[in-house]
mmCIF file of C-alpha atoms in Angstrom:
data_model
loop_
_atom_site.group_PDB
_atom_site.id
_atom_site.type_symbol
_atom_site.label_atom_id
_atom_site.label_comp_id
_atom_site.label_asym_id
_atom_site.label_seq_id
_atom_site.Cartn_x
_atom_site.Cartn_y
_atom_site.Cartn_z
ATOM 1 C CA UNK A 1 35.288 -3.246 -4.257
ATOM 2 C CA UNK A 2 31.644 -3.852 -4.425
ATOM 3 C CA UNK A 3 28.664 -2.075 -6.056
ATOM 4 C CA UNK A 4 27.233 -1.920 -2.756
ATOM 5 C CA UNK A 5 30.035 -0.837 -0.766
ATOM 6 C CA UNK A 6 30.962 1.347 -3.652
ATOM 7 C CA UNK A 7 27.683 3.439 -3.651
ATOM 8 C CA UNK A 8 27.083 3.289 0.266
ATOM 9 C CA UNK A 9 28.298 7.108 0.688
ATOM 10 C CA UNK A 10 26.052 7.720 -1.947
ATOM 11 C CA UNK A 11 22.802 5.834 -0.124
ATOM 12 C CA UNK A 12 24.107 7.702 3.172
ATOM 13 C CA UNK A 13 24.195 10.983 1.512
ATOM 14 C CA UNK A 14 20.899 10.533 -0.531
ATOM 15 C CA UNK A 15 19.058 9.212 2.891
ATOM 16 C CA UNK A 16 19.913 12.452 4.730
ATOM 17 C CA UNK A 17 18.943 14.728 1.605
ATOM 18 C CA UNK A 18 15.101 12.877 1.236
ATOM 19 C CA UNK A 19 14.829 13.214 5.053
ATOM 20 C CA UNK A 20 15.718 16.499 5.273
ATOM 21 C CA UNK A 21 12.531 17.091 2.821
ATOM 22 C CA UNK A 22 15.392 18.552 0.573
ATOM 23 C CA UNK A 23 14.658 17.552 -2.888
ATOM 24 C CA UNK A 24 17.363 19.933 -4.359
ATOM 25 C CA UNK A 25 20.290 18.405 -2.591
ATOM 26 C CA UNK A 26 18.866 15.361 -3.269
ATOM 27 C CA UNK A 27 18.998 15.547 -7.456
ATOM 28 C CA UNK A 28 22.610 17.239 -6.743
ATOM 29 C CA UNK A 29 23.751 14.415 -4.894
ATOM 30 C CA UNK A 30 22.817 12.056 -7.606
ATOM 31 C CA UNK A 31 23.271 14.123 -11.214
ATOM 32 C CA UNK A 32 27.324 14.879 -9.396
ATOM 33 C CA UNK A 33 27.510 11.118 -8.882
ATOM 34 C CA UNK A 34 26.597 10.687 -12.845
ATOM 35 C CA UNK A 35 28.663 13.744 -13.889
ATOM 36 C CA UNK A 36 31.757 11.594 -12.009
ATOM 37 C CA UNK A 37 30.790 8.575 -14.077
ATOM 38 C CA UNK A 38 28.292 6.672 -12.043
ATOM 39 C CA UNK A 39 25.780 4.774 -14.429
ATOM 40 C CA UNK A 40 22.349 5.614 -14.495
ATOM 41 C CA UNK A 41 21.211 2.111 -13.865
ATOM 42 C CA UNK A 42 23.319 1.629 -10.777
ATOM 43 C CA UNK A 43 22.180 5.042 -9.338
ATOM 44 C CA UNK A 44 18.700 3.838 -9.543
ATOM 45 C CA UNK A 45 18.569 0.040 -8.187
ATOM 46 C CA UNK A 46 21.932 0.505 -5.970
ATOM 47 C CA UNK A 47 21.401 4.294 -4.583
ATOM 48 C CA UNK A 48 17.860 5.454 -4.926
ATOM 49 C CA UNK A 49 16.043 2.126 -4.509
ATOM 50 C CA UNK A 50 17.883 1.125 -1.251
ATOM 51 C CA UNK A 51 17.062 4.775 0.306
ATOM 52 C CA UNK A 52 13.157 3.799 -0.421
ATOM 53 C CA UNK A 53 13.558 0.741 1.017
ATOM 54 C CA UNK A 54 15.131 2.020 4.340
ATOM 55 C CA UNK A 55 12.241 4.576 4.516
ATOM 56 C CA UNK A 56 9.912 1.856 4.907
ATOM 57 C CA UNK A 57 11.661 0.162 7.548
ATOM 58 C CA UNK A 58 12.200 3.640 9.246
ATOM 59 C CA UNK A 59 8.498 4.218 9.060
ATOM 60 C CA UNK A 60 7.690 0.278 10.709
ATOM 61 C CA UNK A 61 9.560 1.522 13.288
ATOM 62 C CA UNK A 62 8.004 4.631 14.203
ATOM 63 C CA UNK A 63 10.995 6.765 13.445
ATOM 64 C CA UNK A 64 9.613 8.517 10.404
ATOM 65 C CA UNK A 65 6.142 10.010 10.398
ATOM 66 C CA UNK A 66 3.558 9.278 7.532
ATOM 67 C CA UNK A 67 3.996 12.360 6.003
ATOM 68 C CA UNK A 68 7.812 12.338 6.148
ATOM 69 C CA UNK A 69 7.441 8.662 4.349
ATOM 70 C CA UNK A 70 5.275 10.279 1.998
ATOM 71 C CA UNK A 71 7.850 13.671 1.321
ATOM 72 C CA UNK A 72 10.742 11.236 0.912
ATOM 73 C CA UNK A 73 8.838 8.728 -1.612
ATOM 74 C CA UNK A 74 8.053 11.989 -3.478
ATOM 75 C CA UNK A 75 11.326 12.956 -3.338
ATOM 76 C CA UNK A 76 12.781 9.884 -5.007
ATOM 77 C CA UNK A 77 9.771 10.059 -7.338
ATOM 78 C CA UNK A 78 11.125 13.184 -8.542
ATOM 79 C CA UNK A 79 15.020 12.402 -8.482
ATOM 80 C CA UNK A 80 14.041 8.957 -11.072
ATOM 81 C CA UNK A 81 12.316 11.550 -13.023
ATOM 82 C CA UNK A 82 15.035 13.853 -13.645
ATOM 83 C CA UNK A 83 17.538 11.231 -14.781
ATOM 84 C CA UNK A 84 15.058 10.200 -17.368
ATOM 85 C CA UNK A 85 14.970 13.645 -18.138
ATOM 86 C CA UNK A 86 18.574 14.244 -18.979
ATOM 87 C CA UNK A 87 18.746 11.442 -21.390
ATOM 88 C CA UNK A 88 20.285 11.922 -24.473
ATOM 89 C CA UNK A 89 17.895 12.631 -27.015
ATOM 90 C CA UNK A 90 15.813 9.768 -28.313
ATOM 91 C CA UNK A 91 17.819 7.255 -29.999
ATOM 92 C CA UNK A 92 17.214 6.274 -33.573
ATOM 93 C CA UNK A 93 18.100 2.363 -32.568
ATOM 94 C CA UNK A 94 14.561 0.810 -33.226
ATOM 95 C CA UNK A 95 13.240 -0.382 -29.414
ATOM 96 C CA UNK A 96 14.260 -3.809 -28.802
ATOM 97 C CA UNK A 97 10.154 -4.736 -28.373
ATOM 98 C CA UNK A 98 7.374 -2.804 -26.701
ATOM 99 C CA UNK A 99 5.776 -3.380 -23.015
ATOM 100 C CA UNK A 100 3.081 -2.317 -20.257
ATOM 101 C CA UNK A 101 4.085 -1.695 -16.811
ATOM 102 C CA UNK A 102 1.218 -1.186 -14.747
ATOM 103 C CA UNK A 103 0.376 -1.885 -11.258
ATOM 104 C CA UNK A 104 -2.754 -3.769 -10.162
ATOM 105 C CA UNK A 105 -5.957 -1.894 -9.538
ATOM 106 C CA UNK A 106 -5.837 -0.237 -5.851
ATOM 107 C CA UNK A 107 -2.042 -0.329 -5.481
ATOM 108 C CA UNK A 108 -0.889 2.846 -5.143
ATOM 109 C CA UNK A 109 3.000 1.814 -4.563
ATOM 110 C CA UNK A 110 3.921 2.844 -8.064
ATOM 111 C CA UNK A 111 7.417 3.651 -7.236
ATOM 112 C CA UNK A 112 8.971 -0.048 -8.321
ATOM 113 C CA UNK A 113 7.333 -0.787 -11.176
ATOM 114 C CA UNK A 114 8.620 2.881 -11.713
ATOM 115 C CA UNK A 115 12.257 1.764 -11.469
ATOM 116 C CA UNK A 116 11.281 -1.526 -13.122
ATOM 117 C CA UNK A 117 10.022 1.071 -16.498
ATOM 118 C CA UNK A 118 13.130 3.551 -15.899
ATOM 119 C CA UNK A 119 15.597 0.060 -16.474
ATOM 120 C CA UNK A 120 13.577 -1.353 -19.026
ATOM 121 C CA UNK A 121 13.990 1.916 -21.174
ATOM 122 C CA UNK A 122 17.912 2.037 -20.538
ATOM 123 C CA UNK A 123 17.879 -1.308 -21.849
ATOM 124 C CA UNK A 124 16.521 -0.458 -25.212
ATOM 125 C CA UNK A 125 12.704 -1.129 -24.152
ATOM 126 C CA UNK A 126 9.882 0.727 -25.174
ATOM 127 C CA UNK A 127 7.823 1.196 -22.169
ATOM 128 C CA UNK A 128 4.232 2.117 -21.544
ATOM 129 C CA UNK A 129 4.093 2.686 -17.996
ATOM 130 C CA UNK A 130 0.955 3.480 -16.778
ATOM 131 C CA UNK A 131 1.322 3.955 -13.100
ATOM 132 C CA UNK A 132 -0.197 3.072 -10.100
ATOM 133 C CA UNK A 133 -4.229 1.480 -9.456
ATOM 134 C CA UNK A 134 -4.573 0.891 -12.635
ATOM 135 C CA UNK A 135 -8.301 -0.554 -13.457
ATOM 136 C CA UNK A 136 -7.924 -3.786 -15.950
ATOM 137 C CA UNK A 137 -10.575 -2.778 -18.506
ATOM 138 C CA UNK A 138 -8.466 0.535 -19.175
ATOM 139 C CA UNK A 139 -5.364 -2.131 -19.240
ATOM 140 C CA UNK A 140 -7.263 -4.122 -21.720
ATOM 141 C CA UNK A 141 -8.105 -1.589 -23.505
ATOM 142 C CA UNK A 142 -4.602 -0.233 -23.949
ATOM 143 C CA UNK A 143 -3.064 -3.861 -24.625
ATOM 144 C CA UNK A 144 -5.826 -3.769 -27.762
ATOM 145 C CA UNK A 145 -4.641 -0.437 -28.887
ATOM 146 C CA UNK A 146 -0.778 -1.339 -28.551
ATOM 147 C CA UNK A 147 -0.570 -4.574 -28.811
ATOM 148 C CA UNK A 148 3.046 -5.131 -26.430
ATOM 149 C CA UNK A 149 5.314 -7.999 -26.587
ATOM 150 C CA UNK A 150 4.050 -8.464 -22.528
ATOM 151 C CA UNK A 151 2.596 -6.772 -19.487
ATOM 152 C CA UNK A 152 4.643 -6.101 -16.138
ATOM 153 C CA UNK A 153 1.835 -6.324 -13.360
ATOM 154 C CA UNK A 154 3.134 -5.013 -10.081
ATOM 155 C CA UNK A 155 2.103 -5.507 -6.576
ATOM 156 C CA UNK A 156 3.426 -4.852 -3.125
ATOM 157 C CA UNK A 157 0.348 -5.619 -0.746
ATOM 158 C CA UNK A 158 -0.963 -8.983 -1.016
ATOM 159 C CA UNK A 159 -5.094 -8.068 -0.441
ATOM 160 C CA UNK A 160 -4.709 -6.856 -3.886
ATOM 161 C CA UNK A 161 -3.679 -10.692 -5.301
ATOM 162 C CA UNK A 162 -8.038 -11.683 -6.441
ATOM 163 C CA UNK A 163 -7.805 -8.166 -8.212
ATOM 164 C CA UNK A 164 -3.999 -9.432 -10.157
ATOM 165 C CA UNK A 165 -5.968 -12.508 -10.662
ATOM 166 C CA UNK A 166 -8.913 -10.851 -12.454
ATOM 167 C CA UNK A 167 -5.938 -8.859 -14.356
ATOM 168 C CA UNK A 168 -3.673 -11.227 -15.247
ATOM 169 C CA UNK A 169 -6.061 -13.773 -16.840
ATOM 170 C CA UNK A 170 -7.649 -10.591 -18.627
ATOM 171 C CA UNK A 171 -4.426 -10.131 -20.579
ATOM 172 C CA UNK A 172 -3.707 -13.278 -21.216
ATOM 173 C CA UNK A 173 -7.629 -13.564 -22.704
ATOM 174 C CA UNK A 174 -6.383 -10.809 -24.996
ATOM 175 C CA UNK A 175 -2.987 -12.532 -26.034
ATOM 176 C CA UNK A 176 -0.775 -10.785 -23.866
ATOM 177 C CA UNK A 177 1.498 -12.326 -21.385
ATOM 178 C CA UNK A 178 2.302 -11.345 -17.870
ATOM 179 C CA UNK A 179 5.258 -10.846 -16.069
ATOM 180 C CA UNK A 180 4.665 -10.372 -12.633
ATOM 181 C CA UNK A 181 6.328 -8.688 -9.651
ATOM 182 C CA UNK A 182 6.206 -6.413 -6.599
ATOM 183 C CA UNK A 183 5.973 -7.896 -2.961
ATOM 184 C CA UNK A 184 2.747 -9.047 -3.095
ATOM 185 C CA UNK A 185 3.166 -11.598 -5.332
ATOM 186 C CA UNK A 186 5.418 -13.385 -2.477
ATOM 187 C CA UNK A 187 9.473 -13.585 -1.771
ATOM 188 C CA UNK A 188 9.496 -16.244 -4.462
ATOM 189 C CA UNK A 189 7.096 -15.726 -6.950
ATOM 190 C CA UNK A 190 4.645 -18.436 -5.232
ATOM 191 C CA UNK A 191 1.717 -16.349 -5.508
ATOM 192 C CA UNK A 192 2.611 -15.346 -9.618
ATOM 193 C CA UNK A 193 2.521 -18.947 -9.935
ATOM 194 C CA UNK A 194 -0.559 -19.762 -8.229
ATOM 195 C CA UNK A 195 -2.630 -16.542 -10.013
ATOM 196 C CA UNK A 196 -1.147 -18.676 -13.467
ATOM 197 C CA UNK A 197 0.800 -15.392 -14.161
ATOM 198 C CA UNK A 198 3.351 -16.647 -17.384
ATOM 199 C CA UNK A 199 6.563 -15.310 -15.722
ATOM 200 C CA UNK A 200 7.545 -14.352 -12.350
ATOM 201 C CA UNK A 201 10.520 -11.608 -11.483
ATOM 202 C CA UNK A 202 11.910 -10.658 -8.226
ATOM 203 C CA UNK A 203 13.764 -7.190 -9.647
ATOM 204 C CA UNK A 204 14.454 -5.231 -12.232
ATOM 205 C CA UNK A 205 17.503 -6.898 -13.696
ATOM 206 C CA UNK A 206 15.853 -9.816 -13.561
ATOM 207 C CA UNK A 207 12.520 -9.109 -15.475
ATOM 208 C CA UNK A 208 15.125 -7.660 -18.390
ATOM 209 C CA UNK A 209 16.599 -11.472 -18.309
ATOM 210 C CA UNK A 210 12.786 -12.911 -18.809
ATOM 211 C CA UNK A 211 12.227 -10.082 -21.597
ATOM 212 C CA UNK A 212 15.832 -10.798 -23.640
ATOM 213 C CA UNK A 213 14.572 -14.896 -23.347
ATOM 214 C CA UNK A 214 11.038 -13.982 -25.071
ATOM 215 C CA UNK A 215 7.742 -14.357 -23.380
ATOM 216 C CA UNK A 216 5.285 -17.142 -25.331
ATOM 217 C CA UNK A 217 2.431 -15.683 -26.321
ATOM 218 C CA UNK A 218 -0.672 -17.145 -24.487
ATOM 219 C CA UNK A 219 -3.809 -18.992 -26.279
ATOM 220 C CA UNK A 220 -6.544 -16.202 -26.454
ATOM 221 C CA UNK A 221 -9.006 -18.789 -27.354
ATOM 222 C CA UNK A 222 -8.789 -20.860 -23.839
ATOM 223 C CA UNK A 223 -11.113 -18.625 -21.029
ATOM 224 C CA UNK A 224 -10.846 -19.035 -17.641
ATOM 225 C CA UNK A 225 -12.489 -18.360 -14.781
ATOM 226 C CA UNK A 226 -10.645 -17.727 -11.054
ATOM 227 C CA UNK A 227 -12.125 -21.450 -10.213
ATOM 228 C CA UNK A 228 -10.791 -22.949 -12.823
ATOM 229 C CA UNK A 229 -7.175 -22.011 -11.373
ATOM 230 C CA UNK A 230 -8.229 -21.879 -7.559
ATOM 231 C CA UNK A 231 -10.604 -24.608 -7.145
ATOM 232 C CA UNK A 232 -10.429 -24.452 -3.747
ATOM 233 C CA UNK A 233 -12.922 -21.173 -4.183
ATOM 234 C CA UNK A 234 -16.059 -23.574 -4.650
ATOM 235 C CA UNK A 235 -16.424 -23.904 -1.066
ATOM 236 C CA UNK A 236 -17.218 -20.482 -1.249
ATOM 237 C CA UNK A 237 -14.951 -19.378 2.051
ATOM 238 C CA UNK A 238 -13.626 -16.563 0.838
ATOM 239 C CA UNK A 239 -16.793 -14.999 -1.215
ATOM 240 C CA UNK A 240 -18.462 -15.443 2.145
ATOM 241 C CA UNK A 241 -15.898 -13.708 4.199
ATOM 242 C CA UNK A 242 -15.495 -10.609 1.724
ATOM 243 C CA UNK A 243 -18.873 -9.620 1.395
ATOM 244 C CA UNK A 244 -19.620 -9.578 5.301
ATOM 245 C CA UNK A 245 -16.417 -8.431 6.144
ATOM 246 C CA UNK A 246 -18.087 -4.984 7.582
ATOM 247 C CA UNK A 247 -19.869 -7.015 9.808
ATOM 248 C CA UNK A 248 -17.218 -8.869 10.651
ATOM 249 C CA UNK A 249 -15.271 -6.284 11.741
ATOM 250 C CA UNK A 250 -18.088 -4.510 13.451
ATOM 251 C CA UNK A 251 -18.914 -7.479 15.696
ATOM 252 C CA UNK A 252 -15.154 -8.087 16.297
ATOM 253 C CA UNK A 253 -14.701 -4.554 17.555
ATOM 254 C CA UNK A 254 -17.457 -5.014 20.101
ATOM 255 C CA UNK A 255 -16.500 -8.674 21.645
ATOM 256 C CA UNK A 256 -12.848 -7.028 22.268
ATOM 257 C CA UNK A 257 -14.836 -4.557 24.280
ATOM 258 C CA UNK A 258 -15.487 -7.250 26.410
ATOM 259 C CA UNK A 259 -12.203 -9.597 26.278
ATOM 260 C CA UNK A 260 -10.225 -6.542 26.687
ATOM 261 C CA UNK A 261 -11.592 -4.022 29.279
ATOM 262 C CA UNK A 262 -8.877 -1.512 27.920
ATOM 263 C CA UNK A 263 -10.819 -1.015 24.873
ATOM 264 C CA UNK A 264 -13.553 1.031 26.901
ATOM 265 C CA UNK A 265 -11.317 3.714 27.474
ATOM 266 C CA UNK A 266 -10.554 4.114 24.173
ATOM 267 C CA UNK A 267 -10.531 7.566 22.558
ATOM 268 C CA UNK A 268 -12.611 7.961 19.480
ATOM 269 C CA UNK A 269 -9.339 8.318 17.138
ATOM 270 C CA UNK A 270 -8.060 4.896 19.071
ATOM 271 C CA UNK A 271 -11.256 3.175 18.265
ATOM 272 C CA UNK A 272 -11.232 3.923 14.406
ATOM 273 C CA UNK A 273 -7.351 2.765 14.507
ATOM 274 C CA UNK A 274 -8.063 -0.675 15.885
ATOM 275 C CA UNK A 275 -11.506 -0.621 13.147
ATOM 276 C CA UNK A 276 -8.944 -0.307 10.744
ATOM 277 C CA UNK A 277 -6.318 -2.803 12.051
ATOM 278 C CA UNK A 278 -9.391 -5.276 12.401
ATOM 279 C CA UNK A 279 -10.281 -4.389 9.036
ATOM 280 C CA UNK A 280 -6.350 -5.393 7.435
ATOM 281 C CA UNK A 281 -6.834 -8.791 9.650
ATOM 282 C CA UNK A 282 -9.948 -9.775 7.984
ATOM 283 C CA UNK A 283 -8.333 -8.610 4.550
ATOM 284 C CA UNK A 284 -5.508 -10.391 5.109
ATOM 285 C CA UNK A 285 -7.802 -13.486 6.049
ATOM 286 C CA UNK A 286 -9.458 -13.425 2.682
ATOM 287 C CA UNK A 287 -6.812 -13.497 0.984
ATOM 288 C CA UNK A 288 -5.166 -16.366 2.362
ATOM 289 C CA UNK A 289 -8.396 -17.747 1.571
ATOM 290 C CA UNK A 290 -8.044 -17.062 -2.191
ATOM 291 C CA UNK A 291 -4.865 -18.561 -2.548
ATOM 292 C CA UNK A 292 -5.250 -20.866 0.060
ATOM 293 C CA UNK A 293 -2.150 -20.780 1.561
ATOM 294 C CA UNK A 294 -1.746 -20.323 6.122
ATOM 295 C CA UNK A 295 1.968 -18.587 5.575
ATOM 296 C CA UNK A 296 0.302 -15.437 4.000
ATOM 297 C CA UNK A 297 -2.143 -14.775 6.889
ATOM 298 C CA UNK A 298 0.853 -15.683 9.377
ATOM 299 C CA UNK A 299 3.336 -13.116 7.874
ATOM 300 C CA UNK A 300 1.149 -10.469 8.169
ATOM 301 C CA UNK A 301 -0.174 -11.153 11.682
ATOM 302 C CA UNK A 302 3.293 -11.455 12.794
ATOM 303 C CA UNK A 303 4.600 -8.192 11.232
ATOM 304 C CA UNK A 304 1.200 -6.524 12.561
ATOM 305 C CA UNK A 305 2.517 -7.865 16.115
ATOM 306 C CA UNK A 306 5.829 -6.051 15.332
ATOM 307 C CA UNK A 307 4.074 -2.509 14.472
ATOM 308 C CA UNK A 308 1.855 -2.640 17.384
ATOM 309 C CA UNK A 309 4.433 -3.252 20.125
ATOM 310 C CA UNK A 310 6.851 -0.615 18.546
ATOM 311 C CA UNK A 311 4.087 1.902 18.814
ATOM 312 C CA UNK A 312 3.164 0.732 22.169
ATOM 313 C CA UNK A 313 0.356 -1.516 21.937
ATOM 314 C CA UNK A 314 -0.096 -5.068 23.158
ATOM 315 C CA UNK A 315 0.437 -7.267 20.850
ATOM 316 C CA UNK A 316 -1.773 -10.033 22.529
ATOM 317 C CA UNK A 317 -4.526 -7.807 21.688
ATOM 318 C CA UNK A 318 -4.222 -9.060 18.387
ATOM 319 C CA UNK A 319 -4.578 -13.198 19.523
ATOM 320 C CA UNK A 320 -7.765 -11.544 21.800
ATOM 321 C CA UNK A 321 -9.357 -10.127 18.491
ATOM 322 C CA UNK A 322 -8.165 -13.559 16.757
ATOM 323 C CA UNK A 323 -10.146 -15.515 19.090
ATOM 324 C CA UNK A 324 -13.340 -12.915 18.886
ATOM 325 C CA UNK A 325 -13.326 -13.525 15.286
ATOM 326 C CA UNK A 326 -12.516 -17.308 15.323
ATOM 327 C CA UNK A 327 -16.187 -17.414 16.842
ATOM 328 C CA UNK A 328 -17.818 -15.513 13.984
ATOM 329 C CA UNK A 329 -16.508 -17.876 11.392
ATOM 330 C CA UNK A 330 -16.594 -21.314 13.578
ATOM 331 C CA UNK A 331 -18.871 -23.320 10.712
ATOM 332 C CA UNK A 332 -15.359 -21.948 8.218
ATOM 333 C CA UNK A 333 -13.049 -24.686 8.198
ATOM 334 C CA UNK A 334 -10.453 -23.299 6.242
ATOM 335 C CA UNK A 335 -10.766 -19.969 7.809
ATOM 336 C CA UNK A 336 -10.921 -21.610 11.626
ATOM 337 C CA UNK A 337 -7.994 -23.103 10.689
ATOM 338 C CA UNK A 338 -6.084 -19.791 8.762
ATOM 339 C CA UNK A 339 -6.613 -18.073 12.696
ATOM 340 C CA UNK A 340 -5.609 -20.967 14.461
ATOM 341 C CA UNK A 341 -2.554 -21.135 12.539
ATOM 342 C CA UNK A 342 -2.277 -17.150 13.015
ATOM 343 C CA UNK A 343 -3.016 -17.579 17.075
ATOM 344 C CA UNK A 344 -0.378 -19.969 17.298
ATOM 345 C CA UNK A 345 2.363 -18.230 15.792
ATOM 346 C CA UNK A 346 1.529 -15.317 17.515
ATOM 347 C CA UNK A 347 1.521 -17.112 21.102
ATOM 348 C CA UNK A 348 4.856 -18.649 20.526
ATOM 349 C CA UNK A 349 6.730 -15.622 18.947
ATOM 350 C CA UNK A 350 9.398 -14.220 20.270
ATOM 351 C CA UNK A 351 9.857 -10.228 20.892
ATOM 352 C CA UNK A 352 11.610 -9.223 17.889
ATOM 353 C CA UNK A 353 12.923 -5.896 16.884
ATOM 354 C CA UNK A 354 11.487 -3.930 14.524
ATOM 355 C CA UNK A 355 14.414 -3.926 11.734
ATOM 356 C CA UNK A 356 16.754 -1.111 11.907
ATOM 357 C CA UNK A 357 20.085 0.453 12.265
ATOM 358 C CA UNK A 358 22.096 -2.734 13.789
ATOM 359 C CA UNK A 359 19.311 -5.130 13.371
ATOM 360 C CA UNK A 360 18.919 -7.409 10.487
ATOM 361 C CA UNK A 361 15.183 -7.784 8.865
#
């Protein structure tokens, strides 16, 4: 019998508990599965890290609230914490090496890198885990007061890649080498590769393989700046595009006025929602301008199409803003051709189901 199908009662079990709000049953339903001889590292990437997963893709489509995502991530938080917290007491093994986990300045989806820390540890790891948005001169400054054998950057949402950037060559200009993980940095790794992070993992298991090989220490004599890696930057696309991106969004919101008569019925609430969808678009834009890669924007206008029609709102509205801001940015070349690439793939998508019970993702 597998793992998975092994622990599937447990998942099932554990997913009613978290959306019940019930945080009680919840540690229960794990600490009895580790009482009946359940290890603690298959509880937490085979039970408690599937349940998180399937509340995201609960809450993309619409049948979960914000707040109950947020209760349930808490939950979890909380059930990690107390299996940490029945550890034996501290062993007297010396640590196999010391590390960082940290997650990159304005991510607030802590709860891998958690896991990611809470496996580390189990394997004999010291761990300095420092949470969520963590700003890089306070990680600088604690990689010159401890000096670890690496730094685990995690990210889940790619807008936050310049920031890794600015992170991950700030370690390395201190001697420190970064292993890199979380969503963001893309399904496989591209994106840890193109930021010149040292290592790339895609779980937890697997950045404990990179670890036990040794991580090379990298030259703190060599500075770098993000053009030096990205020299695609000198044309100055995406500097452009972030610092008028208020504007951008501003005149984007009004020319849908007029492409899409709807708009002028709008509610004040419905008006700041599509400000702030227009807002992720141009985001999303910049980025794929900083790494220069068409596939990131894409992704995320696709899955934005997905959202919207699951909560009820045209999806073509999103090719109708497209096209508004194509004509802001017409003397771009590389971000004309980012939207036309976007456009396109939206125009010739099929309807797809947001993933869920009997659908696959």
């Amino acid at each position: 019998m597998s793992h998975r199908t092994a622990t599937t009662p447990l998942v099932d079990r554990l997913w009613d508990a978290v959306t019940d709000g019930d945080e009680y049953w919840a540690a229960d339903i794990v600490h009895g599965a580790m009482d009946e001889g359940a290890d603690e590292e298959t509880l937490l990437l085979e039970v408690i890290a599937p349940v998180q997963e399937k509340v995201g893709v609960e809450w993309a489509a619409d049948r979960l609230s914000v707040a109950q995502e947020h209760a349930a991530t808490a939950i979890n938080e909380r059930v990690v914490a107390s299996l940490a917290h029945r550890r034996a007491e501290k062993s007297e093994v010396p640590p196999r090496g010391r590390v960082t986990v940290a997650c990159v300045d304005g991510e607030w989806h802590a709860f891998p890198a958690r896991l990611v820390a809470e496996v580390l540890r189990l394997r004999g790891w010291r761990v300095d885990f420092l949470g969520a948005q963590t700003p890089t001169p306070h990680l600088v400054a604690h990689l010159h007061q401890t000096n670890p054998d690496a730094v685990l950057l995690s990210g889940s949402i790619p807008t936050h890649l310049p920031v890794a950037h600015g992170a991950i060559s700030a370690c390395q200009a201190v001697g420190v080498p970064v292993l890199a993980g979380g969503r963001a940095f893309g399904p496989d790794g591209r994106y840890a590769r193109t930021l010149r992070a040292d290592r790339w993992a895609p779980d937890a298991r697997a950045a404990v393989a990179v670890l036990d090989e040794g991580m090379a220490r990298p030259d703190a004599s060599v500075s770098r700046q993000a053009v030096d890696d990205l020299p695609h930057l000198a044309d100055q696309e995406y500097t452009m595009v972030v610092q008028t991106r208020a504007q951008l969004v501003k005149q984007t919101l009004s020319d849908l006025e007029d492409r899409f008569p709807a708009m002028r019925g709008y509610s004040e609430t419905q008006r700041e929602r599509t400000a702030e969808d227009l807002a992720h678009v141009v985001g999303f834009l910049a980025t794929a301008l900083y790494v220069d890669d068409p596939d990131l924007f894409t992704a995320f206008l696709t899955w934005t199409a997905d959202i919207l029609e699951v909560r009820h709102v045209p999806a073509h509205s999103l090719v109708t803003g497209l096209h508004a801001l194509a004509g802001q940015l017409r003397d771009f070349p590389r971000a004309s051709h980012l939207i036309h690439e976007g456009s396109a793939a939206l125009s010739g998508r099929p309807a797809r189901p947001v993933p869920g019970p009997g659908t696959h993702a």
